[in-house]
Every structure is written in structure tokens, then in C-alpha cells.
């Protein structure tokens, strides 16, 4: 570039000199004709000589450029031919028009010229866009190797014809992928293992075999850890920490955590089964984060009744196991401590709001009435938040309206939101999921929240509660509230309607003291009877009319039996109280010989699809409902789905059941 500028400058200087000589020659010619003529001859000679020299140099310069271009073209060709990565050029119809030796060695096949590349690599996908400035990328597996294919569109022009070609560069990343997978496989995973109800299990066995149970437990857990190449450490009598790699975690998932079944098989005369709860933290950025995930996963496993493994990877949780019911705790120390803490919260509160779940049943409304009675015992005003009644509680709501003791007890969502403050006490009963509560907005307003629930814990949870009373072994929330009442005041006394409501909630969730009924359930019922509960009045709350019985009979008649053990049926459209009738029909289906679980589907007024699921206990219907966004217990569960037809829901449920039966 500098040479070119220099030559241009020299040309300009020469032209100026010529002009000067020309002017001088004219002056000389004016004074002396002969000398002027000689000057013009010299001028013409200089001009001619300069033109001749410039022309010669121009030819030499062009020749130099042409020689250089030939050298560059040859260099480019040699570079492409000797490129250390595979390269090929395709026509726009994806036929191979040229390739280098590396590509030929990679393909390792003859006669590939003009062959369509899809014949060689069916899994190669190219986006053909006429964009000469943009590079495209795609991934492909070929001959047990992984490649990143970088390609672009090249426009060529011959005469007046324009042609587009696709140039592909094959970058072998096999070793990188192997190294990355090795890195991922060797990431540490933290597992926290806890023996469920360890003391209760040992107490259920004779004293002379308790060391054998402990030794067998240790042997199985150590064998399990060795098989995973993990490090197991016992932290206390019933708690362990296990460190494994991510690869071993994937093996555990594929194996469906059979260690849960192996521990459950330990039998030395113990009447209570030995079960594990496992919380695993993975994919955290640090070991500390994995530990937090593991703690959260273990809390989730314990909150769902134990006997299961929960893997928490950042915001995603996966569940395995959960085949056993939670073991009932005979000790009531926790109930007494919770009662004391709840009493302190109520006494400190200026205003109190009690709410259950949406579309409340007798357990939710009964527990709410029970908490209201506790507030009255402590001379505190409270309100139960409920937007509207439904068929399952209509009879009870009519009795409440007739009772002066419960005048103005209910409040709408709008009024509750308007009056609630940061220091208001919000007590949630019979649910722990924020979006299931009657008024979720109250949870965002108040900073003092108490939760009382017995359902197996789901992923969504009210995590900012100042008081959490969550016992999955309990038959119902009403049973838990009844136990709290007896520790609130030594002179316990509640209204007869409140006692009826609590007994009705227990009766509903235990299906007339059939399911999930323990010693404490009967003790709670006995206490309520002492407080004035009338079993006949409770029985009337469950009465239905003739149309309901006919509708239930039709649902049972239309049922399908899958695998000889699971019944599915659909509630017809247009039936009033379809949700209540479906739940009752699901209960009735379990009376059929051989049926171990039942599912009844129906459609609500807002086109929401609801499912009532029931089981005799050996099939965990909670797992089925959880996959559909619902929840519940092992033997009683439900779900609500939107933006889906009832036919598609039935199909999805059947597929889930068939998959379960196949695994069993």
C-alpha cells in the first residue's frame, strides 16, 4: 500500500516537472526560435521515455500479481486437501460433489462421489438457508464417534450461472464427550438415610432379637454401600450419610431402589416393618448445596410417610417407593408441645383466620370448627374463611347457621383479604399446598402462619410457617385437632356441634373407622363422645337421597376392571353432586371381591376433570394422583385436571395403571 502511494506521488511530481519544462520551453522559444525548438525536442523525448518506462513497469506489476494469485490459489488448494479435519462439499440436493482424504477415511466407504449424504448418515440434519455469512451447527453420531458439523452456504458463479454449495467441516468431539461424561459420572452425590420409627420397630420385637435386627440392618446397608462404591457413615442410631457418584445414582434409579424392599424384608419377630427414608441431593453447584438438597429431600420423604427415596435436583424432585403406611406414634409428647405453641400464637394474635382447602369436605370444615373452638376457649375471636358451600358439607352448614354459638363464624375471601394484616395469625388445616388453600393471598399477607395437616407431603409446601404440625400417620386432621384440644385447657369444653364436626371428619377420612385407623384414632373418637358428639347426628351428615344411590349404582355398573384388581369408572355428565357421588362410588367399588384399588372420574361445572382414587392399602393411589398433579394418601387420593377431555384422562390413567402392573 505504501509502495502504491509512493508511485502515485512520483507520477504527480513528474507531471509538474513536465509542465514547468513546457512553460520554460515556450519562454525560450519566444526569445530564440532554435533554442526553443531544441527544448521542445528534449521535452518530447523525456515524455516518451517516461511513458515507455511506466508501461514496462505496469506489465511487470501485472505479471507479478498474476504469479502471486497462482501461488495463493495453489496454497488454498493444498490447504484444503491437507486440512487436518474431514471436509466435504455438497450440492444443494445434499449429494456429495467433493471431499478430502480425511472425510474419505472417516466414512471408510468407496464410491461415495455424488451419493446423497443421508444414505451414509441418516441422522444428519441440515438447515438449508441461503445465508452466505452465517455458520450453522449440528450434532451427529457416526461410527461410534460424535461430531459437531459446522457448515455454511457458498455461492459460486460460472459465466452467468449462479450455484449454491454446502461446505461441511467435521469436528470430532468424541474424546471431549467422553471426558465430559466421565466428569458428570464422577460428580459427588450426598444421600441422607434415616430408619423410620427406629425405636418403635425395636420395641415391637422381643428384647433378645433386637441386636439381631440392628446387625442385619448394618449388614444390608454396608453391603449396599459397597455395591455402589460409596462411603457410608453412621451418624446416630437411626441416621446415616452416604456419598456416591452420579453414575451410581443412575444405577439406583434404574434399580428402583430395591434396598427399600430389602430392608423391609428384615423380620425377627418385629410386628412393625423396618423401613428407610432416603433423601438425595444431586446436581448442586457445591457440596454444600447438595447437602441442602439432601436435607430438603429427606424432609420431603419423611413428610410423605417414609419408606421411600426422594432425589432432589435443583427445582425437580423424583420419588421412589412409598409402599408402606406411616407408623402411628404412640407417644403424644409432640401433640402436647404443638398445643402449647399454638396456644401462645393464638394468645398473641389480634385477629385470627382459619382456612382449609378449596371445595372443603367434612375433615377440613370439622378441623376448622375445632380450631375455632380452641380460640373460643382462649377468649379470642376468629373467623373461618370459606367462599361457598358444596354438596359434601351442605347439611353441616345448615346446622351451623341454626347454632347461635357459631354466629358470624364464616367470612368470605374478599373480606379476609381486606382485613388481614402482617401480624394476623392464619391457621391452615387439612392441606399444606399453597395453591390448594381456600385463600392463597392470605399466605402472602400474613407473616404468622400455622399449618395442621395429615396428607403425604407434596413438592409444593407452605415453607414460611412459624408452626408446622404435619403427621402423615394420623387418620385425619380432625383427629390431630382433637388431640390439641385436650392439651389447650384442663377444663376442656366445646359445643356439641363442634364435637360432631370433628367426629364427622374422622369418620369421613377413615371410611367409618376402616382405613388408617389407629389406637389414637379411637382415643380421639372416645374423647369427642365424652365432649358431647352424637353418633346419630354424625350419621345424618352422610345421608344422601335416592337419586344419589341410583347414580352410584350406575357408576359401579359401568366400571371396567384392569388386571383383575383395579376398577375404573366414569360419572355421567349432568349429575348433581357428581364429585361427592364419585368419591362414594370409589369407596363402594372396593367392596367388590378382588378389587384392590378404584378410580372414578367426573366432570365439574367448570369443565374441570376430577378423579377420586381409593385403595385397600397395598396399592399406593397417591403415586398415581401425584403424577397428575394431585395428592392424598396411600389409600385415599384425588386429582383435578384442566384443559383436557375426560376420554384423554381415562386413557392416560389406564396407561399409568398398565405401567404399574407391568412393574409389579
XYZ file of C-alpha atoms in Angstrom:
664
model
C 0.000 0.000 0.000
C 2.907 2.360 0.824
C 4.622 1.493 -2.479
C 1.484 2.285 -4.386
C 1.133 5.672 -2.692
C 4.807 6.413 -3.341
C 4.475 5.659 -7.086
C 1.408 7.850 -7.298
C 3.343 10.674 -5.621
C 6.253 10.240 -8.102
C 3.843 10.441 -11.051
C 2.394 13.697 -9.792
C 5.885 15.182 -9.287
C 6.920 14.178 -12.843
C 3.839 15.810 -14.321
C 4.646 19.046 -12.505
C 8.217 18.956 -13.859
C 6.939 18.412 -17.410
C 4.632 21.402 -17.076
C 7.495 23.548 -15.777
C 9.782 22.441 -18.670
C 6.943 23.096 -21.148
C 6.472 26.636 -19.828
C 10.230 27.300 -19.877
C 10.431 25.985 -23.472
C 7.674 28.415 -24.525
C 9.605 31.340 -22.970
C 12.870 30.294 -24.695
C 11.018 29.817 -27.985
C 9.713 33.386 -27.703
C 13.254 34.819 -27.428
C 15.187 32.207 -29.501
C 13.486 30.023 -32.041
C 16.313 27.497 -32.328
C 16.952 27.000 -28.637
C 13.183 26.750 -28.003
C 12.862 24.045 -30.659
C 15.678 22.084 -29.021
C 13.879 22.424 -25.643
C 10.642 21.028 -27.098
C 12.522 18.073 -28.654
C 14.072 17.306 -25.245
C 10.609 17.634 -23.652
C 9.025 15.197 -26.103
C 11.893 12.730 -25.605
C 11.575 12.850 -21.798
C 7.789 12.371 -22.048
C 8.118 9.434 -24.454
C 10.832 7.785 -22.330
C 8.751 8.136 -19.153
C 5.674 6.648 -20.867
C 7.731 3.695 -22.118
C 9.218 3.019 -18.650
C 5.763 3.236 -16.969
C 4.237 0.842 -19.484
C 7.029 -1.653 -18.917
C 6.659 -1.428 -15.136
C 2.880 -1.890 -15.414
C 3.350 -5.088 -17.399
C 5.868 -6.326 -14.863
C 3.470 -5.433 -11.971
C 0.560 -7.290 -13.585
C 2.782 -10.295 -14.151
C 3.853 -10.217 -10.502
C 0.211 -10.073 -9.319
C -0.784 -12.939 -11.611
C 2.104 -15.069 -10.383
C 1.134 -14.297 -6.766
C -2.536 -15.227 -7.440
C -1.444 -18.544 -8.893
C 0.654 -19.182 -5.783
C -2.285 -18.274 -3.464
C -4.742 -20.476 -5.392
C -2.293 -23.359 -5.203
C -1.784 -22.737 -1.458
C -5.541 -22.702 -0.842
C -5.979 -25.932 -2.767
C -3.141 -27.595 -0.901
C -4.531 -26.309 2.432
C -7.998 -27.725 1.729
C -6.586 -31.020 0.511
C -4.345 -31.345 3.558
C -6.860 -29.932 6.071
C -6.456 -31.956 9.312
C -10.233 -32.324 9.733
C -12.785 -34.066 7.478
C -14.354 -31.752 4.917
C -16.897 -32.311 2.184
C -18.876 -30.189 -0.253
C -22.499 -30.951 -1.076
C -24.770 -29.889 -3.848
C -27.967 -28.235 -2.665
C -29.745 -31.598 -3.056
C -27.251 -32.934 -0.453
C -25.293 -35.101 -2.904
C -21.537 -35.207 -2.332
C -19.649 -33.242 -5.010
C -16.197 -33.167 -3.371
C -14.423 -34.430 -0.230
C -10.924 -34.528 1.204
C -8.917 -37.548 2.290
C -9.852 -37.151 5.969
C -13.550 -37.357 5.106
C -12.922 -40.427 2.942
C -11.071 -42.110 5.832
C -13.858 -41.148 8.232
C -16.585 -42.645 6.027
C -14.393 -45.624 5.091
C -16.513 -46.463 2.043
C -15.879 -46.465 -1.705
C -17.981 -44.850 -4.409
C -19.335 -42.014 -2.282
C -18.939 -39.395 -5.014
C -22.373 -37.963 -5.974
C -24.018 -40.127 -3.310
C -26.608 -38.459 -1.071
C -25.109 -37.888 2.353
C -28.343 -39.085 4.034
C -27.559 -42.573 2.687
C -24.311 -42.520 4.655
C -25.630 -40.674 7.727
C -29.430 -40.886 8.106
C -29.333 -38.970 11.394
C -27.650 -35.905 9.870
C -29.995 -32.922 9.716
C -29.057 -29.799 7.757
C -30.909 -26.497 7.691
C -30.540 -25.198 4.158
C -30.839 -21.411 4.234
C -29.333 -19.136 1.586
C -27.203 -17.175 4.020
C -23.566 -16.889 2.971
C -22.496 -15.000 6.107
C -23.874 -17.324 8.759
C -22.440 -20.586 10.050
C -24.739 -23.410 11.126
C -24.051 -26.175 13.621
C -25.470 -29.641 14.152
C -24.538 -32.724 16.151
C -24.274 -36.199 14.664
C -23.195 -39.675 15.789
C -21.326 -41.716 13.200
C -19.330 -44.933 13.541
C -19.363 -44.721 17.361
C -17.989 -41.208 17.253
C -19.584 -37.859 17.974
C -19.110 -34.922 15.635
C -20.025 -31.266 15.635
C -20.719 -30.410 12.000
C -20.041 -26.778 11.090
C -21.441 -25.843 7.696
C -22.274 -22.811 5.589
C -23.658 -21.918 2.187
C -21.240 -20.839 -0.549
C -22.331 -19.059 -3.731
C -20.333 -19.770 -6.892
C -20.684 -18.074 -10.252
C -19.638 -19.557 -13.587
C -20.357 -17.434 -16.644
C -23.879 -16.219 -15.872
C -24.939 -19.279 -13.839
C -25.171 -18.913 -10.042
C -24.792 -22.066 -7.990
C -25.024 -22.745 -4.243
C -22.937 -25.360 -2.439
C -22.889 -26.570 1.180
C -19.444 -26.858 2.788
C -19.294 -29.153 5.841
C -16.470 -29.273 8.394
C -16.500 -32.312 10.724
C -15.110 -31.622 14.190
C -14.525 -34.822 16.160
C -15.556 -34.250 19.791
C -15.630 -37.891 20.905
C -12.829 -37.512 23.428
C -14.346 -34.317 24.786
C -17.722 -36.052 25.257
C -16.035 -38.992 26.985
C -14.187 -36.639 29.295
C -17.353 -34.629 29.982
C -19.375 -37.795 30.712
C -16.609 -39.018 32.999
C -16.727 -35.687 34.799
C -20.530 -35.910 35.123
C -20.364 -39.557 36.273
C -17.858 -38.734 38.994
C -19.788 -35.810 40.471
C -20.447 -36.427 44.136
C -23.972 -37.097 45.375
C -25.000 -36.874 49.031
C -27.622 -39.251 50.418
C -29.103 -38.973 53.906
C -30.603 -42.236 55.163
C -32.936 -42.492 58.142
C -34.626 -45.518 59.729
C -38.352 -44.797 60.073
C -39.633 -45.132 63.628
C -36.471 -46.938 64.726
C -37.368 -47.037 68.427
C -40.934 -48.192 67.733
C -39.683 -51.005 65.474
C -37.262 -52.275 68.126
C -39.940 -52.062 70.813
C -42.228 -54.201 68.647
C -39.703 -57.089 68.805
C -38.552 -59.210 71.747
C -35.573 -57.820 73.606
C -33.327 -60.800 72.797
C -33.642 -60.317 68.991
C -33.137 -56.551 68.920
C -29.335 -56.853 68.468
C -30.016 -59.195 65.536
C -32.252 -56.610 63.887
C -29.583 -53.962 64.327
C -26.831 -56.242 62.992
C -28.902 -57.279 59.948
C -29.692 -53.641 59.227
C -25.999 -52.720 59.404
C -25.040 -55.637 57.157
C -27.566 -54.799 54.462
C -26.707 -51.106 54.433
C -22.946 -51.744 54.314
C -23.374 -54.304 51.520
C -25.499 -51.778 49.644
C -22.866 -49.049 50.057
C -20.039 -51.373 48.919
C -22.014 -52.374 45.802
C -22.255 -48.665 44.935
C -18.563 -47.975 45.649
C -19.852 -45.452 48.162
C -18.786 -44.278 51.591
C -21.345 -44.910 54.360
C -21.094 -43.376 57.813
C -23.446 -43.898 60.748
C -24.194 -40.562 62.408
C -26.553 -41.800 65.121
C -28.564 -44.901 65.960
C -31.025 -44.298 63.098
C -29.261 -41.863 60.739
C -26.607 -42.448 58.066
C -24.783 -40.409 55.436
C -23.825 -41.980 52.109
C -21.513 -40.427 49.477
C -21.718 -41.875 45.960
C -21.080 -40.788 42.358
C -23.728 -39.645 39.888
C -23.239 -42.848 37.880
C -24.181 -44.952 40.899
C -27.237 -42.733 41.418
C -28.409 -43.527 37.882
C -27.921 -47.229 38.625
C -30.026 -46.809 41.775
C -32.803 -45.158 39.781
C -32.719 -47.915 37.203
C -32.859 -50.443 40.028
C -35.879 -48.584 41.534
C -34.137 -48.506 44.947
C -34.603 -52.192 45.764
C -32.779 -51.502 49.046
C -36.162 -50.276 50.343
C -37.636 -53.751 49.780
C -34.556 -55.490 51.194
C -34.751 -53.534 54.453
C -38.497 -54.116 54.668
C -37.860 -57.884 54.492
C -35.880 -57.851 57.770
C -38.072 -59.903 60.093
C -37.033 -61.133 63.521
C -40.490 -61.157 65.025
C -40.872 -57.374 64.904
C -44.531 -56.554 64.391
C -43.676 -53.191 62.805
C -41.764 -53.283 59.492
C -38.279 -51.838 59.224
C -38.299 -49.100 56.567
C -35.947 -46.433 55.236
C -36.361 -42.826 54.214
C -33.659 -41.639 51.815
C -33.060 -38.029 50.781
C -30.589 -37.482 47.942
C -29.129 -34.173 46.760
C -27.612 -34.009 43.277
C -26.587 -31.522 40.567
C -25.754 -28.808 43.075
C -23.024 -26.302 42.258
C -21.201 -27.152 45.502
C -21.132 -29.939 48.082
C -22.897 -27.589 50.480
C -25.746 -27.124 48.009
C -26.028 -30.891 47.511
C -26.278 -31.271 51.295
C -29.110 -28.716 51.390
C -30.888 -30.582 48.602
C -30.449 -33.859 50.505
C -31.866 -32.368 53.730
C -34.843 -30.998 51.810
C -35.361 -34.352 50.039
C -35.258 -36.255 53.347
C -37.813 -33.867 54.858
C -39.986 -34.499 51.816
C -39.636 -38.289 52.181
C -40.497 -38.173 55.888
C -43.389 -35.792 55.243
C -44.822 -38.277 52.757
C -44.843 -41.114 55.284
C -41.358 -42.554 54.858
C -40.386 -45.869 53.234
C -39.255 -44.062 50.101
C -36.382 -42.319 48.376
C -36.567 -38.735 47.135
C -33.995 -37.309 44.735
C -33.798 -33.534 44.568
C -32.019 -32.000 41.600
C -32.304 -28.223 41.916
C -36.048 -27.493 41.466
C -37.026 -31.035 40.453
C -37.873 -33.880 42.850
C -38.327 -37.549 41.912
C -39.946 -40.145 44.187
C -39.313 -43.882 44.510
C -41.021 -46.365 46.835
C -43.665 -45.202 49.282
C -45.421 -48.557 49.558
C -45.881 -48.588 53.336
C -48.175 -46.607 55.553
C -46.684 -44.265 58.114
C -46.242 -45.924 61.515
C -48.522 -44.488 64.183
C -46.645 -42.862 67.031
C -47.993 -43.886 70.414
C -46.212 -41.054 72.209
C -48.266 -37.845 72.399
C -45.418 -35.582 73.526
C -45.286 -33.825 70.130
C -49.056 -33.163 70.233
C -48.675 -31.575 73.688
C -45.765 -29.372 72.546
C -47.643 -28.279 69.420
C -50.725 -27.475 71.534
C -48.609 -25.274 73.809
C -47.003 -23.462 70.850
C -50.387 -22.969 69.133
C -51.852 -21.598 72.360
C -49.074 -18.998 72.572
C -49.628 -17.936 68.944
C -53.377 -17.566 69.470
C -52.971 -15.548 72.663
C -50.531 -13.154 70.957
C -52.702 -12.635 67.865
C -55.076 -9.695 67.432
C -57.102 -11.347 64.677
C -57.179 -14.982 63.524
C -58.181 -16.512 60.190
C -58.751 -20.247 59.761
C -58.993 -21.895 56.343
C -58.888 -25.337 54.774
C -58.592 -26.401 51.159
C -60.770 -25.395 48.227
C -64.074 -27.309 47.981
C -63.816 -28.249 51.680
C -65.015 -31.619 52.961
C -66.091 -32.568 56.479
C -62.486 -33.124 57.596
C -61.442 -29.610 56.518
C -64.527 -27.850 57.874
C -64.550 -30.017 61.016
C -60.892 -29.204 61.752
C -61.644 -25.524 61.113
C -64.532 -25.612 63.616
C -62.237 -27.395 66.102
C -59.591 -24.656 65.838
C -62.361 -22.035 66.188
C -63.449 -23.764 69.423
C -59.833 -23.616 70.680
C -59.809 -19.860 70.023
C -63.090 -19.513 71.955
C -61.584 -21.460 74.876
C -58.806 -18.862 74.937
C -61.305 -15.972 74.631
C -60.084 -14.999 71.173
C -62.227 -14.038 68.180
C -61.605 -15.924 64.937
C -63.141 -16.439 61.510
C -63.218 -19.392 59.137
C -62.552 -18.394 55.517
C -64.924 -20.124 53.105
C -66.224 -18.802 49.831
C -69.141 -21.154 49.238
C -70.655 -24.399 50.416
C -70.781 -27.640 48.452
C -72.807 -30.840 48.479
C -70.453 -32.636 50.884
C -70.901 -30.041 53.658
C -74.351 -28.545 52.886
C -76.105 -30.419 55.720
C -73.456 -29.387 58.228
C -73.526 -25.729 57.093
C -77.303 -25.648 57.688
C -76.743 -26.858 61.256
C -74.082 -24.199 61.816
C -76.463 -21.435 60.713
C -79.017 -22.663 63.261
C -76.482 -22.614 66.136
C -76.015 -19.297 67.952
C -72.566 -20.332 69.211
C -71.214 -20.123 65.664
C -72.907 -16.901 64.577
C -70.804 -14.936 62.049
C -68.068 -17.590 62.168
C -67.618 -17.683 58.378
C -66.030 -14.934 56.290
C -65.573 -14.573 52.534
C -62.203 -14.431 50.779
C -62.667 -10.777 49.861
C -63.371 -9.743 53.476
C -60.468 -11.818 54.756
C -58.030 -10.237 52.274
C -59.305 -6.753 53.124
C -58.959 -7.214 56.897
C -55.853 -9.396 57.133
C -52.604 -7.739 58.266
C -48.952 -8.748 58.565
C -49.344 -9.658 62.241
C -52.608 -11.594 61.729
C -52.487 -15.310 62.543
C -53.505 -17.584 59.657
C -54.140 -21.228 60.566
C -54.299 -23.657 57.617
C -55.941 -27.062 58.153
C -56.159 -30.235 56.050
C -53.724 -29.079 53.371
C -50.115 -27.956 53.113
C -50.103 -26.853 49.475
C -50.404 -23.068 48.998
C -52.420 -23.237 45.779
C -54.901 -25.663 47.373
C -55.856 -23.333 50.217
C -59.183 -21.504 50.265
C -57.436 -18.112 50.021
C -53.779 -18.238 48.963
C -53.483 -14.438 49.179
C -53.603 -14.597 52.995
C -50.346 -16.575 52.989
C -48.643 -13.672 51.226
C -50.085 -11.016 53.544
C -49.534 -12.621 56.954
C -46.140 -13.334 58.486
C -47.593 -15.693 61.130
C -48.843 -18.936 59.578
C -49.592 -22.263 61.277
C -50.232 -25.481 59.333
C -52.019 -28.603 60.616
C -52.252 -31.445 58.097
C -52.070 -35.217 57.682
C -51.643 -35.619 53.911
C -48.470 -37.011 52.407
C -46.194 -34.152 51.615
C -46.035 -32.907 48.041
C -43.377 -30.852 46.278
C -45.349 -27.651 46.855
C -45.322 -26.726 50.516
C -46.069 -23.758 52.751
C -42.449 -23.207 53.708
C -42.790 -19.969 55.687
C -44.961 -21.361 58.508
C -43.975 -20.442 62.063
C -45.717 -23.605 63.310
C -45.889 -26.854 61.361
C -47.856 -29.840 62.660
C -47.648 -32.410 59.888
C -48.252 -36.074 60.774
C -48.951 -38.478 57.910
C -49.752 -41.360 60.245
C -52.858 -39.528 61.545
C -56.203 -40.685 60.190
C -57.476 -37.137 59.682
C -56.836 -33.526 60.543
C -59.829 -33.707 62.889
C -58.020 -36.399 64.905
C -54.973 -34.111 65.224
C -57.109 -31.111 66.267
C -58.982 -33.251 68.815
C -55.667 -34.167 70.467
C -54.677 -30.487 70.564
C -57.949 -29.537 72.279
C -57.275 -31.755 75.293
C -53.904 -30.030 75.919
C -55.156 -26.442 75.479
C -57.098 -26.204 78.717
C -57.532 -28.538 81.692
C -61.284 -27.830 81.703
C -61.892 -28.685 78.067
C -65.408 -27.931 76.927
C -66.658 -27.315 73.395
C -70.060 -27.040 71.789
C -71.811 -30.297 70.802
C -71.841 -29.195 67.163
C -68.064 -28.740 67.269
C -67.660 -32.254 68.673
C -69.980 -33.604 65.941
C -67.937 -31.801 63.277
C -64.646 -33.305 64.490
C -66.129 -36.810 64.735
C -67.644 -36.432 61.254
C -64.210 -35.511 59.853
C -62.635 -38.597 61.434
C -65.497 -40.783 60.189
C -65.130 -39.422 56.649
C -61.382 -39.910 56.294
C -61.359 -43.349 57.946
C -64.411 -44.542 55.970
C -66.316 -45.390 59.141
C -63.142 -46.348 61.068
C -61.939 -48.787 58.402
C -58.891 -47.118 56.823
C -55.882 -45.576 58.584
C -57.448 -46.228 61.969
C -55.029 -46.497 64.881
C -55.224 -46.527 68.651
C -55.075 -42.740 68.790
C -57.982 -42.535 66.347
C -60.274 -44.406 68.730
C -58.949 -42.403 71.671
C -59.824 -39.182 69.842
C -63.294 -40.511 68.998
C -63.836 -41.517 72.636
C -62.852 -38.049 73.800
C -65.276 -36.437 71.345
C -68.040 -38.738 72.531
C -67.285 -37.543 76.055
C -67.456 -33.924 74.861
C -70.974 -34.486 73.539
C -70.587 -35.836 69.999
C -73.711 -37.684 68.862
C -73.035 -40.606 66.509
C -76.605 -40.452 65.170
C -76.249 -36.767 64.303
C -72.938 -37.539 62.621
C -74.545 -40.358 60.641
C -77.183 -37.949 59.313
C -74.463 -35.720 57.856
C -73.618 -38.521 55.422
C -77.175 -39.231 54.274
C -77.925 -38.987 50.551
C -81.131 -39.084 48.524
C -82.447 -41.797 46.213
C -81.045 -40.154 43.086
C -77.565 -40.288 44.560
C -77.881 -44.028 45.254
C -79.051 -44.637 41.691
C -76.157 -42.567 40.305
C -73.643 -44.527 42.406
C -75.145 -47.810 41.217
C -74.789 -46.661 37.595
C -71.119 -45.771 38.131
C -70.446 -49.195 39.636
C -72.320 -50.873 36.769
C -70.191 -49.032 34.150
C -66.876 -49.856 35.792
C -64.009 -51.574 33.944
C -61.642 -53.987 35.679
C -57.949 -53.785 34.732
C -55.642 -56.627 35.619
C -58.392 -58.161 37.745
C -57.549 -55.860 40.669
C -58.135 -52.219 39.643
C -61.542 -50.724 38.796
C -62.078 -47.596 36.662
C -65.398 -45.880 36.074
C -66.771 -42.541 34.884
C -69.542 -40.460 36.413
C -72.066 -39.393 33.773
C -72.452 -35.694 32.925
C -75.345 -33.747 34.333
C -75.430 -35.469 37.728
C -75.724 -33.123 40.676
C -73.124 -33.516 43.422
C -71.006 -35.503 40.961
C -67.813 -35.031 42.978
C -69.339 -36.392 46.190
C -71.076 -39.241 44.386
C -67.842 -40.189 42.569
C -65.940 -40.348 45.873
C -68.643 -42.530 47.434
C -68.737 -44.765 44.343
C -64.959 -45.211 44.539
C -65.407 -46.391 48.133
C -68.179 -48.797 47.114
C -66.070 -50.336 44.323
C -63.622 -51.598 46.953
C -66.402 -53.841 48.291
C -66.202 -55.923 45.109
C -64.267 -59.128 45.622
C -60.721 -58.977 44.239
C -60.675 -55.196 43.723
C -57.688 -53.617 45.456
C -57.945 -50.082 44.048
C -60.575 -47.950 42.334
C -60.628 -44.752 40.278
C -63.771 -42.787 39.446
C -63.628 -39.801 37.090
C -66.108 -36.998 36.621
C -66.508 -33.504 35.219
C -67.222 -30.442 37.351
C -69.349 -27.445 36.453
C -66.276 -25.529 35.246
C -65.214 -28.424 32.955
C -62.539 -29.461 35.450
C -61.881 -33.213 35.408
C -61.678 -34.698 38.902
C -60.540 -38.156 39.962
C -61.386 -39.949 43.203
C -58.896 -42.716 43.976
C -59.253 -45.376 46.675
C -57.201 -48.389 47.724
C -57.217 -51.128 50.336
C -53.664 -50.098 51.199
C -51.442 -52.410 49.155
C -51.622 -50.182 46.046
C -50.413 -46.618 46.521
C -53.012 -44.475 44.751
C -51.187 -41.353 45.921
C -48.442 -42.064 43.369
C -50.962 -42.226 40.517
C -52.642 -38.980 41.556
C -49.348 -37.170 42.171
C -48.306 -37.788 38.567
C -51.494 -35.992 37.525
C -50.873 -33.033 39.826
C -52.967 -34.285 42.751
C -52.129 -35.975 46.028
C -53.502 -37.563 49.171
C -52.615 -40.786 50.961
C -51.685 -44.339 50.044
C -55.332 -45.435 50.243
C -57.261 -42.183 49.630
C -56.195 -39.656 46.992
C -57.530 -37.390 44.281
C -56.640 -35.010 41.488
C -58.139 -32.208 39.414
C -57.150 -31.580 35.789
C -57.931 -28.703 33.457
C -57.815 -28.279 29.679
C -58.164 -31.999 28.995
C -61.071 -34.213 27.972
C -62.366 -36.987 30.173
C -61.553 -39.523 27.420
C -57.897 -38.447 27.330
C -57.763 -38.541 31.134
C -59.089 -42.124 31.166
C -56.536 -43.114 28.525
C -53.688 -41.502 30.468
C -54.804 -43.166 33.711
C -55.061 -46.596 32.051
C -51.542 -46.265 30.640
C -50.250 -45.379 34.102
C -52.043 -48.392 35.634
C -50.747 -50.790 32.976
C -47.212 -49.484 33.537
C -47.637 -50.045 37.282
C -48.938 -53.601 36.781
C -46.037 -54.353 34.434
C -43.503 -53.196 37.025
C -45.220 -55.234 39.732
